[in-house]
PDB file of C-alpha atoms and ligand atoms in Angstrom:
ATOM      1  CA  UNK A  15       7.401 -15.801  -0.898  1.00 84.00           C
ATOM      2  CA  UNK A  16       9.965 -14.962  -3.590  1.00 93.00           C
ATOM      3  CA  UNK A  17       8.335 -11.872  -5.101  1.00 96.00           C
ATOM      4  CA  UNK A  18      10.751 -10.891  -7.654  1.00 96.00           C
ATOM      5  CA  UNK A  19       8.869 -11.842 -10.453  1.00 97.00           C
ATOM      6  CA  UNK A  20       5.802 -10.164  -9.797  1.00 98.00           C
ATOM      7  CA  UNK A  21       7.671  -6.696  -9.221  1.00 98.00           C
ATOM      8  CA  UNK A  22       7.097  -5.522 -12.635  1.00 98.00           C
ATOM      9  CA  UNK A  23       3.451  -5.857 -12.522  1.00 98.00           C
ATOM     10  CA  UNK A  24       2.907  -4.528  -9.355  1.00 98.00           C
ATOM     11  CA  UNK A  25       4.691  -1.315  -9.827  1.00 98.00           C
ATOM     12  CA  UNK A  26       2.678  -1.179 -13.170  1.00 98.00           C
ATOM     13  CA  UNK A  27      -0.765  -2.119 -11.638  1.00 99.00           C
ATOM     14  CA  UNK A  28      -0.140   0.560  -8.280  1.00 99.00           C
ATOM     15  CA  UNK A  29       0.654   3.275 -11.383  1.00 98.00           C
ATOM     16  CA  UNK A  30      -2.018   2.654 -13.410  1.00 98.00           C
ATOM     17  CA  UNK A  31      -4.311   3.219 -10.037  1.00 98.00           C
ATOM     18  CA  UNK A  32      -3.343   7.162  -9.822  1.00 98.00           C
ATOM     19  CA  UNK A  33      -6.060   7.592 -12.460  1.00 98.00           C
ATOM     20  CA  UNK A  34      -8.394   6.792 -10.122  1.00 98.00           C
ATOM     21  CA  UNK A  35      -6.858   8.871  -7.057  1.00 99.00           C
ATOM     22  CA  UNK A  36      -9.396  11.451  -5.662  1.00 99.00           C
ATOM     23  CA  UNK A  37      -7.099  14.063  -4.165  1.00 98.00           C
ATOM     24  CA  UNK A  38      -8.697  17.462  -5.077  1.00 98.00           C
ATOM     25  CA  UNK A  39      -7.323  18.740  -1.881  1.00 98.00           C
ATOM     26  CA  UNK A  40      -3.574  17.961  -1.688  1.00 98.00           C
ATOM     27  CA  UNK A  41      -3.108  17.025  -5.243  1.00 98.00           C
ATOM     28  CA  UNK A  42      -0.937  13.951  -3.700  1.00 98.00           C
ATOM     29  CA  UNK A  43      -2.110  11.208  -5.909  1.00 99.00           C
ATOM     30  CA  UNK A  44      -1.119   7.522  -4.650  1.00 99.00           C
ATOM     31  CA  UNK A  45      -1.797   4.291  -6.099  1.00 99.00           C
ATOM     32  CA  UNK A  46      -1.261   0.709  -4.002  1.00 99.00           C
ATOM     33  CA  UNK A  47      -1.270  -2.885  -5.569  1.00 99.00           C
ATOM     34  CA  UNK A  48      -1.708  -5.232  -2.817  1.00 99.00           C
ATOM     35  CA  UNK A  49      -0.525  -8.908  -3.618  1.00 98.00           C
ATOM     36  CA  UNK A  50      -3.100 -11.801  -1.458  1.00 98.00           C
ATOM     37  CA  UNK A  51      -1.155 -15.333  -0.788  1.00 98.00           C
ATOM     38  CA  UNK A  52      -3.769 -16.548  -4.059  1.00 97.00           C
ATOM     39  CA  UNK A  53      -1.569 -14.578  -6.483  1.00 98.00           C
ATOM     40  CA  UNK A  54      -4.307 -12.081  -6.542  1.00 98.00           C
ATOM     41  CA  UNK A  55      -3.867  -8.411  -6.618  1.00 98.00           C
ATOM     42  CA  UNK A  56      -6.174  -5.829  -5.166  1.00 99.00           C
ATOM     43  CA  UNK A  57      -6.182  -2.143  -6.150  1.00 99.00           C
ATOM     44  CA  UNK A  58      -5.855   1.146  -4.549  1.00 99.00           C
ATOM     45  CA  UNK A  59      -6.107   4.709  -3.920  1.00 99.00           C
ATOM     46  CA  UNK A  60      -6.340   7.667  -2.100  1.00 99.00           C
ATOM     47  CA  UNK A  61      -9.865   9.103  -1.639  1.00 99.00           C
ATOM     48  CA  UNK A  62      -9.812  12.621  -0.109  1.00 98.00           C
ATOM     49  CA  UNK A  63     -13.038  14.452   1.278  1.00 98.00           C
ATOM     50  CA  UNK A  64     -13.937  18.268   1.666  1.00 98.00           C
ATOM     51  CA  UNK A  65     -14.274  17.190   5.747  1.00 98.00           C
ATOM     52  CA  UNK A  66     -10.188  16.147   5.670  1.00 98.00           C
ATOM     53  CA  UNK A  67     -10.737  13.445   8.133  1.00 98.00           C
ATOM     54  CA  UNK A  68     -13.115  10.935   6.453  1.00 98.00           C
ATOM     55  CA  UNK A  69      -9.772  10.969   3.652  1.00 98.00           C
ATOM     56  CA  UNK A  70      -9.077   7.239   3.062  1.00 98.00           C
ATOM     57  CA  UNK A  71      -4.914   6.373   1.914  1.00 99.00           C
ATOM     58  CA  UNK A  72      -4.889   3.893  -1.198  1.00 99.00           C
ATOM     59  CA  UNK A  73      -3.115   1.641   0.973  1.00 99.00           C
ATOM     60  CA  UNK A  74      -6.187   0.747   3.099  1.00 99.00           C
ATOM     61  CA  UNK A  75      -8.524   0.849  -0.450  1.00 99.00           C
ATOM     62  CA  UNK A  76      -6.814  -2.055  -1.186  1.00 99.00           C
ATOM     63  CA  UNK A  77      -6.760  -3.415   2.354  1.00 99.00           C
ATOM     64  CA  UNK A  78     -10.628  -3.019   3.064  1.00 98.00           C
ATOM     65  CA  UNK A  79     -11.408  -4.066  -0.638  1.00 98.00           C
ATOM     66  CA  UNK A  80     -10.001  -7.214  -0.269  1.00 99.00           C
ATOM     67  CA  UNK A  81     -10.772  -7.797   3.634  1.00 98.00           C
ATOM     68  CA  UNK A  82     -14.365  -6.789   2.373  1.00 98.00           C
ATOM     69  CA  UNK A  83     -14.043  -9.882  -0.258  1.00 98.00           C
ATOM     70  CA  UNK A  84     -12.966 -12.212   2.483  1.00 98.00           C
ATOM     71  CA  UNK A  85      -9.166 -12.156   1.722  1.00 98.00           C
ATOM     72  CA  UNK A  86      -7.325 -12.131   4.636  1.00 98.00           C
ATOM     73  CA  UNK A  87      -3.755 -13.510   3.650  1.00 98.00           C
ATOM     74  CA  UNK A  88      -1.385 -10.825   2.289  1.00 98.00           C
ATOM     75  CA  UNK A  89       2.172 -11.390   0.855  1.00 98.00           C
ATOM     76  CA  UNK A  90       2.870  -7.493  -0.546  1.00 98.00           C
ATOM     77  CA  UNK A  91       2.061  -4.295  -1.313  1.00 99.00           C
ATOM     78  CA  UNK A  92       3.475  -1.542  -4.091  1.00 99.00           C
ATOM     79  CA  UNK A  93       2.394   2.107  -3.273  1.00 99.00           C
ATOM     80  CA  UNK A  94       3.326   4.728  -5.484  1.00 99.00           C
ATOM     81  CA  UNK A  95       2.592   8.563  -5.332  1.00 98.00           C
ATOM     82  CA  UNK A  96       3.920  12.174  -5.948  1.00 98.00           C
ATOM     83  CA  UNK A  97       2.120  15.198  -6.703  1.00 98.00           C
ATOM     84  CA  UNK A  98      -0.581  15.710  -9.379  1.00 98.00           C
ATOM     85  CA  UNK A  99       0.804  11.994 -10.028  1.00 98.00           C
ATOM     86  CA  UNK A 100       4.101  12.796 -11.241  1.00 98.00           C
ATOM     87  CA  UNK A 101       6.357  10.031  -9.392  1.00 98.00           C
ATOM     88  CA  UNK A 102       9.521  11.507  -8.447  1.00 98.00           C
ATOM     89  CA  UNK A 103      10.639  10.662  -4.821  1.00 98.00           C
ATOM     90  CA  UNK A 104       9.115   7.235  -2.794  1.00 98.00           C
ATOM     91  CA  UNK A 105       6.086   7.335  -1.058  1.00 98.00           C
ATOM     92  CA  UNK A 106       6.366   5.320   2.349  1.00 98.00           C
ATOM     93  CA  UNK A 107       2.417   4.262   4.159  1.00 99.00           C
ATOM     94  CA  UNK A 108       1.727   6.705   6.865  1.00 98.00           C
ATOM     95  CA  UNK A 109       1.818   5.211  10.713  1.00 98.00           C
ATOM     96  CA  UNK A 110      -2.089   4.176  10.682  1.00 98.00           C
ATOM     97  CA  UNK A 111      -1.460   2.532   7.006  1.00 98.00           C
ATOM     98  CA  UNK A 112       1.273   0.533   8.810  1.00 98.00           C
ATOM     99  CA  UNK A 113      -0.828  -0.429  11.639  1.00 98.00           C
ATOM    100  CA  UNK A 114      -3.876  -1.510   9.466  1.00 98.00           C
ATOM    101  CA  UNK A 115      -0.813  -3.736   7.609  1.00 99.00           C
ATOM    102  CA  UNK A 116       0.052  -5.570  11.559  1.00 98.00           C
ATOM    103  CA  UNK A 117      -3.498  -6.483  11.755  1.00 98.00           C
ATOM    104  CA  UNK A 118      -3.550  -8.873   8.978  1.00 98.00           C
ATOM    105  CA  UNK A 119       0.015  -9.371   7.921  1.00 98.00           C
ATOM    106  CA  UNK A 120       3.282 -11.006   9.280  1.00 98.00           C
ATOM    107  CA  UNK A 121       6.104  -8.335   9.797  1.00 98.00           C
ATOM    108  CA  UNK A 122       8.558 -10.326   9.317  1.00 98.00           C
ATOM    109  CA  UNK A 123       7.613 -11.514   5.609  1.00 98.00           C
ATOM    110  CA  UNK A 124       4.848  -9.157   4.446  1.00 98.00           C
ATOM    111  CA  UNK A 125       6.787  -7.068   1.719  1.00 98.00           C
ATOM    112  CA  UNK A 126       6.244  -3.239   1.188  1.00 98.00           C
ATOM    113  CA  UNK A 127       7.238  -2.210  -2.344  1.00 98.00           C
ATOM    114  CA  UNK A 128       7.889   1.716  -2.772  1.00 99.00           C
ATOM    115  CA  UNK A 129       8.121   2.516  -6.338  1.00 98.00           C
ATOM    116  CA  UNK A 130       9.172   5.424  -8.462  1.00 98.00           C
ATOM    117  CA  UNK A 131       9.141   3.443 -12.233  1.00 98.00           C
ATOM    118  CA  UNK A 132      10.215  -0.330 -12.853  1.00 97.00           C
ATOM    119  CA  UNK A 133      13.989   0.638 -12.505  1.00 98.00           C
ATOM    120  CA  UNK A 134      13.725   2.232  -9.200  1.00 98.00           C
ATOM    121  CA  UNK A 135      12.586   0.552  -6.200  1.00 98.00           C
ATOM    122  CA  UNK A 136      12.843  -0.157  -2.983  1.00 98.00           C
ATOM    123  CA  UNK A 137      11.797  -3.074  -0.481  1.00 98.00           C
ATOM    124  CA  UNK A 138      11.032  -3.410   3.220  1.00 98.00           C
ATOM    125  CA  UNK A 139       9.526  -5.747   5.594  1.00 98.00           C
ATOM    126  CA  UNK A 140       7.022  -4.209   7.648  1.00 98.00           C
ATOM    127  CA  UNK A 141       8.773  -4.792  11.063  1.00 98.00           C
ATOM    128  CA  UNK A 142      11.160  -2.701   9.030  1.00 98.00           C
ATOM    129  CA  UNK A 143       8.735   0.123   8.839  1.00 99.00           C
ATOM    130  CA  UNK A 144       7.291  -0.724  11.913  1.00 98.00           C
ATOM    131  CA  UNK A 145       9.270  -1.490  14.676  1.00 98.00           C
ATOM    132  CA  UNK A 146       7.579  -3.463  18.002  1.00 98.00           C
ATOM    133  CA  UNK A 147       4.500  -3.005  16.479  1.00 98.00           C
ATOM    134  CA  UNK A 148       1.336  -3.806  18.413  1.00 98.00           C
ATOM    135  CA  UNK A 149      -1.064  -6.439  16.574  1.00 98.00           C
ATOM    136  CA  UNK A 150      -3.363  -9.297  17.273  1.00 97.00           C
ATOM    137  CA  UNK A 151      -0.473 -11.699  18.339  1.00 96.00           C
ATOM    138  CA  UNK A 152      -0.122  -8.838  21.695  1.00 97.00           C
ATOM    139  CA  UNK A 153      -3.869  -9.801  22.528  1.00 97.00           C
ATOM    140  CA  UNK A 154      -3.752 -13.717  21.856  1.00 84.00           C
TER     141      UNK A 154
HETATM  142  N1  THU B 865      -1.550   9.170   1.171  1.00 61.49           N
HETATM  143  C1  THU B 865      -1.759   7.879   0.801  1.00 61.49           C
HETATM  144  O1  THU B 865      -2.764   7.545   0.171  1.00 61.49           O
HETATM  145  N2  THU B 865      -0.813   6.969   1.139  1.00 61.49           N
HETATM  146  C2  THU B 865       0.393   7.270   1.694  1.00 61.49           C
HETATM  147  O2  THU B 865       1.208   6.380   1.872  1.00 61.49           O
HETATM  148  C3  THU B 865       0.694   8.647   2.067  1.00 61.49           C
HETATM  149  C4  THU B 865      -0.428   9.616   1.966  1.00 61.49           C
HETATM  150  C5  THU B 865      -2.536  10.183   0.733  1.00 61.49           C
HETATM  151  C6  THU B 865      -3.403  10.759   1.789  1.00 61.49           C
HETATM  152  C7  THU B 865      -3.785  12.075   1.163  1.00 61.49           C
HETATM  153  O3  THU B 865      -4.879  11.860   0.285  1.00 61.49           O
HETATM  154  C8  THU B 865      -2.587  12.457   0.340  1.00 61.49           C
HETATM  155  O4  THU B 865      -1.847  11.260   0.151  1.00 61.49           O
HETATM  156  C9  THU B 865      -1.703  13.512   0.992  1.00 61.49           C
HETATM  157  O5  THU B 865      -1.380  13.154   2.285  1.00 61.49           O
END
């Protein structure tokens, strides 16, 4: 799938989500914008917690919301994040972000946007990201 078009709105929609970031610990806000093979796009965001560990990255928000909805078929994502929301450098998904990506997404298509503004971007696969990953196709 040719995402080109849809870049603009997808860095715009993972932006807008660092409103909604919870991150009263490490003040790293992060927004994701997760594109389904129907066109439709599923938000994200980081949700921290005073026990560390029960922290969820905005990357699986959007995975879980839409898994939750019975969407299963993913085509991309956008993440954004910096701290206290100011977008300076990219943010790249952390390793169990990429491995929640292998379980329902091909690594050789599924797209991961990293966004700073509309001007500056950057694109992977994730077999890119992550190399001889392990996913449902090792069990089949
Ligand atoms: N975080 C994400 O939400 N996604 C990433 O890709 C990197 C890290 C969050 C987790 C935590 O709330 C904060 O950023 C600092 O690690």
């Amino acid at each position: 799938m040719d995402i080109t078009p849809l870049i603009p709105r997808l860095i715009e929609t993972a932006t807008a989500q660092l409103a909604n970031s919870y991150a009263p610990y490490s003040h790293f806000k992060v927004g994701a914008a997760l594109l389904a093979a129907d066109g439709r796009i599923f938000t994200g965001c980081n949700i921290e917690n005073a026990a560390y560990g029960p922290s969820n990255c905005a990357e699986r928000t959007a995975f879980f919301k839409a898994v939750s909805e019975g969407v299963r078929d993913f085509r991309a994502i956008c993440i954004v994040g910096g701290q206290e929301g100011i977008l300076t450098s990219y943010t790249a998904p952390c390793g169990v972000c990429r491995q929640v990506m292998m379980e329902f997404c091909d690594p050789q298509s599924f797209q991961i946007l990293l966004a700073i503004d509309a001007d500056h971007y950057k694109i992977f696969t994730l077999a890119e990201l992550l190399p001889e990953g392990f996913g449902p196709a090792n069990l089949g």
